[in-house]
Amino acid sequence: MKFFIDTANLEQIKEAQALGILDGVTTNPSLMAKEGITGAKNILQHYVDICNIVDGDVSAEVIAIDFEGMVKEGEALAALHPQIVVKLPMIADGIKACKYFSDKGIKTNVTLVFSAGQALLAAKAGATYMSPFIGRLDDISTDGLGLISDIKHIYDNYGFETQILAASVRHTMHIMDCAKIGADVMTGPLSAIKGLLKHPLTDSGLAQFLADYKKGN
Ligand code: E4P
């Protein structure tokens, strides 16, 4: 299972990278704005800065919502750095653009997926990644993890190579449940990733080992 961090915060990306378990980064316009990164030039430079920290794929989202605009923007994003993945919204023109980029061998991430039908379209368009937003579904009393299971079942039926990128992960149990279902990738905040470290028996066991060592030295 690949671990992506869902942030535009460089310090958090560095911290996850230093743990040695980071496979990539996802961003979106809201995450950029949260870090105070505004204006096309600054945003593009920020993507390059992120690529220079991590070894894996970095999703960069287009703002255009028409096919021609997405192609123009996506090509500029892809030219920024070999690690860039063009992130496209799950709308008709986004699917057309996804097919265009996949035919050209440019990696894509179809975002804002909320149904299995949308996931099927993204796979047929050759998406590299397809991002169902599980937390946002849970927020409206809909089963986000159930969607991941349905998509996994459909993709396995036909051997689609599109990777299921469980997005809008909010906490550690989301990660574990996605791992049980077999999502290829998860993207979530640093807090959810670091949450996997925690167990009280690890802490008390280590404290005991250190105390016993001190007794004999
Ligand atoms: C995915 O690529 C999105 O950036 C993200 O996971 C959205 O998560 P949110 O629902 O916490 O905003």
PDB file of N, CA and C in Angstrom, residues 167-204:
ATOM      1  N   ALA A 167      -8.853   8.807  -0.770  1.00  0.00           N
ATOM      2  CA  ALA A 167      -8.565  10.201  -0.410  1.00  0.00           C
ATOM      3  C   ALA A 167      -9.554  10.673   0.653  1.00  0.00           C
ATOM      4  N   SER A 168      -9.299  11.880   1.136  1.00  0.00           N
ATOM      5  CA  SER A 168     -10.129  12.440   2.207  1.00  0.00           C
ATOM      6  C   SER A 168     -10.110  11.492   3.411  1.00  0.00           C
ATOM      7  N   VAL A 169      -8.947  10.898   3.617  1.00  0.00           N
ATOM      8  CA  VAL A 169      -8.729  10.050   4.800  1.00  0.00           C
ATOM      9  C   VAL A 169      -8.597  10.990   5.991  1.00  0.00           C
ATOM     10  N   ARG A 170      -9.305  10.681   7.056  1.00  0.00           N
ATOM     11  CA  ARG A 170      -9.320  11.613   8.187  1.00  0.00           C
ATOM     12  C   ARG A 170      -8.577  11.097   9.410  1.00  0.00           C
ATOM     13  N   HIS A 171      -8.445   9.765   9.515  1.00  0.00           N
ATOM     14  CA  HIS A 171      -7.853   9.228  10.753  1.00  0.00           C
ATOM     15  C   HIS A 171      -7.225   7.864  10.491  1.00  0.00           C
ATOM     16  N   THR A 172      -6.578   7.360  11.530  1.00  0.00           N
ATOM     17  CA  THR A 172      -5.801   6.130  11.426  1.00  0.00           C
ATOM     18  C   THR A 172      -6.666   4.919  11.040  1.00  0.00           C
ATOM     19  N   MET A 173      -7.873   4.821  11.566  1.00  0.00           N
ATOM     20  CA  MET A 173      -8.713   3.664  11.241  1.00  0.00           C
ATOM     21  C   MET A 173      -9.127   3.653   9.770  1.00  0.00           C
ATOM     22  N   HIS A 174      -9.278   4.854   9.184  1.00  0.00           N
ATOM     23  CA  HIS A 174      -9.532   4.896   7.736  1.00  0.00           C
ATOM     24  C   HIS A 174      -8.389   4.194   7.003  1.00  0.00           C
ATOM     25  N   ILE A 175      -7.158   4.485   7.424  1.00  0.00           N
ATOM     26  CA  ILE A 175      -5.998   3.871   6.739  1.00  0.00           C
ATOM     27  C   ILE A 175      -6.064   2.354   6.881  1.00  0.00           C
ATOM     28  N   MET A 176      -6.308   1.884   8.101  1.00  0.00           N
ATOM     29  CA  MET A 176      -6.320   0.438   8.334  1.00  0.00           C
ATOM     30  C   MET A 176      -7.458  -0.243   7.578  1.00  0.00           C
ATOM     31  N   ASP A 177      -8.629   0.389   7.564  1.00  0.00           N
ATOM     32  CA  ASP A 177      -9.749  -0.222   6.842  1.00  0.00           C
ATOM     33  C   ASP A 177      -9.478  -0.247   5.330  1.00  0.00           C
ATOM     34  N   CYS A 178      -8.865   0.812   4.815  1.00  0.00           N
ATOM     35  CA  CYS A 178      -8.521   0.818   3.378  1.00  0.00           C
ATOM     36  C   CYS A 178      -7.486  -0.261   3.069  1.00  0.00           C
ATOM     37  N   ALA A 179      -6.558  -0.472   3.998  1.00  0.00           N
ATOM     38  CA  ALA A 179      -5.545  -1.516   3.797  1.00  0.00           C
ATOM     39  C   ALA A 179      -6.205  -2.892   3.774  1.00  0.00           C
ATOM     40  N   LYS A 180      -7.187  -3.109   4.655  1.00  0.00           N
ATOM     41  CA  LYS A 180      -7.881  -4.409   4.682  1.00  0.00           C
ATOM     42  C   LYS A 180      -8.628  -4.653   3.369  1.00  0.00           C
ATOM     43  N   ILE A 181      -9.240  -3.592   2.835  1.00  0.00           N
ATOM     44  CA  ILE A 181     -10.006  -3.738   1.589  1.00  0.00           C
ATOM     45  C   ILE A 181      -9.065  -3.942   0.400  1.00  0.00           C
ATOM     46  N   GLY A 182      -7.873  -3.335   0.495  1.00  0.00           N
ATOM     47  CA  GLY A 182      -6.908  -3.492  -0.592  1.00  0.00           C
ATOM     48  C   GLY A 182      -6.775  -2.268  -1.476  1.00  0.00           C
ATOM     49  N   ALA A 183      -7.076  -1.073  -0.927  1.00  0.00           N
ATOM     50  CA  ALA A 183      -6.826   0.155  -1.700  1.00  0.00           C
ATOM     51  C   ALA A 183      -5.328   0.204  -2.024  1.00  0.00           C
ATOM     52  N   ASP A 184      -5.001   0.650  -3.232  1.00  0.00           N
ATOM     53  CA  ASP A 184      -3.587   0.675  -3.633  1.00  0.00           C
ATOM     54  C   ASP A 184      -2.809   1.757  -2.904  1.00  0.00           C
ATOM     55  N   VAL A 185      -3.489   2.872  -2.647  1.00  0.00           N
ATOM     56  CA  VAL A 185      -2.845   4.052  -2.082  1.00  0.00           C
ATOM     57  C   VAL A 185      -3.805   4.689  -1.095  1.00  0.00           C
ATOM     58  N   MET A 186      -3.257   5.343  -0.087  1.00  0.00           N
ATOM     59  CA  MET A 186      -4.105   6.219   0.725  1.00  0.00           C
ATOM     60  C   MET A 186      -3.415   7.564   0.802  1.00  0.00           C
ATOM     61  N   THR A 187      -4.217   8.622   0.833  1.00  0.00           N
ATOM     62  CA  THR A 187      -3.631   9.935   1.096  1.00  0.00           C
ATOM     63  C   THR A 187      -4.346  10.553   2.279  1.00  0.00           C
ATOM     64  N   GLY A 188      -3.559  11.009   3.242  1.00  0.00           N
ATOM     65  CA  GLY A 188      -4.159  11.562   4.449  1.00  0.00           C
ATOM     66  C   GLY A 188      -3.212  12.524   5.132  1.00  0.00           C
ATOM     67  N   PRO A 189      -3.684  13.127   6.222  1.00  0.00           N
ATOM     68  CA  PRO A 189      -2.846  14.078   6.954  1.00  0.00           C
ATOM     69  C   PRO A 189      -1.739  13.367   7.733  1.00  0.00           C
ATOM     70  N   LEU A 190      -0.710  14.125   8.095  1.00  0.00           N
ATOM     71  CA  LEU A 190       0.410  13.571   8.868  1.00  0.00           C
ATOM     72  C   LEU A 190      -0.082  12.957  10.169  1.00  0.00           C
ATOM     73  N   SER A 191      -1.096  13.587  10.788  1.00  0.00           N
ATOM     74  CA  SER A 191      -1.609  13.076  12.070  1.00  0.00           C
ATOM     75  C   SER A 191      -2.138  11.650  11.927  1.00  0.00           C
ATOM     76  N   ALA A 192      -2.802  11.338  10.818  1.00  0.00           N
ATOM     77  CA  ALA A 192      -3.334   9.983  10.614  1.00  0.00           C
ATOM     78  C   ALA A 192      -2.189   8.994  10.404  1.00  0.00           C
ATOM     79  N   ILE A 193      -1.173   9.416   9.668  1.00  0.00           N
ATOM     80  CA  ILE A 193      -0.021   8.531   9.421  1.00  0.00           C
ATOM     81  C   ILE A 193       0.707   8.267  10.739  1.00  0.00           C
ATOM     82  N   LYS A 194       0.966   9.332  11.508  1.00  0.00           N
ATOM     83  CA  LYS A 194       1.684   9.164  12.781  1.00  0.00           C
ATOM     84  C   LYS A 194       0.838   8.415  13.810  1.00  0.00           C
ATOM     85  N   GLY A 195      -0.474   8.459  13.655  1.00  0.00           N
ATOM     86  CA  GLY A 195      -1.358   7.727  14.549  1.00  0.00           C
ATOM     87  C   GLY A 195      -1.084   6.231  14.518  1.00  0.00           C
ATOM     88  N   LEU A 196      -0.584   5.747  13.380  1.00  0.00           N
ATOM     89  CA  LEU A 196      -0.293   4.309  13.251  1.00  0.00           C
ATOM     90  C   LEU A 196       0.834   3.873  14.189  1.00  0.00           C
ATOM     91  N   LEU A 197       1.655   4.845  14.617  1.00  0.00           N
ATOM     92  CA  LEU A 197       2.791   4.512  15.492  1.00  0.00           C
ATOM     93  C   LEU A 197       2.338   4.133  16.897  1.00  0.00           C
ATOM     94  N   LYS A 198       1.174   4.672  17.274  1.00  0.00           N
ATOM     95  CA  LYS A 198       0.824   4.669  18.700  1.00  0.00           C
ATOM     96  C   LYS A 198       0.260   3.359  19.217  1.00  0.00           C
ATOM     97  N   HIS A 199       0.830   2.873  20.335  1.00  0.00           N
ATOM     98  CA  HIS A 199       0.186   1.813  21.121  1.00  0.00           C
ATOM     99  C   HIS A 199       0.700   1.918  22.549  1.00  0.00           C
ATOM    100  N   PRO A 200      -0.210   1.942  23.532  1.00  0.00           N
ATOM    101  CA  PRO A 200       0.235   2.100  24.921  1.00  0.00           C
ATOM    102  C   PRO A 200       1.151   0.969  25.379  1.00  0.00           C
ATOM    103  N   LEU A 201       0.959  -0.231  24.846  1.00  0.00           N
ATOM    104  CA  LEU A 201       1.819  -1.352  25.264  1.00  0.00           C
ATOM    105  C   LEU A 201       3.238  -1.193  24.723  1.00  0.00           C
ATOM    106  N   THR A 202       3.375  -0.515  23.578  1.00  0.00           N
ATOM    107  CA  THR A 202       4.720  -0.216  23.069  1.00  0.00           C
ATOM    108  C   THR A 202       5.409   0.743  24.031  1.00  0.00           C
ATOM    109  N   ASP A 203       4.677   1.794  24.441  1.00  0.00           N
ATOM    110  CA  ASP A 203       5.262   2.804  25.336  1.00  0.00           C
ATOM    111  C   ASP A 203       5.624   2.204  26.693  1.00  0.00           C
ATOM    112  N   SER A 204       4.688   1.429  27.277  1.00  0.00           N
ATOM    113  CA  SER A 204       4.975   0.879  28.608  1.00  0.00           C
ATOM    114  C   SER A 204       6.044  -0.206  28.518  1.00  0.00           C
TER     115      SER A 204
END
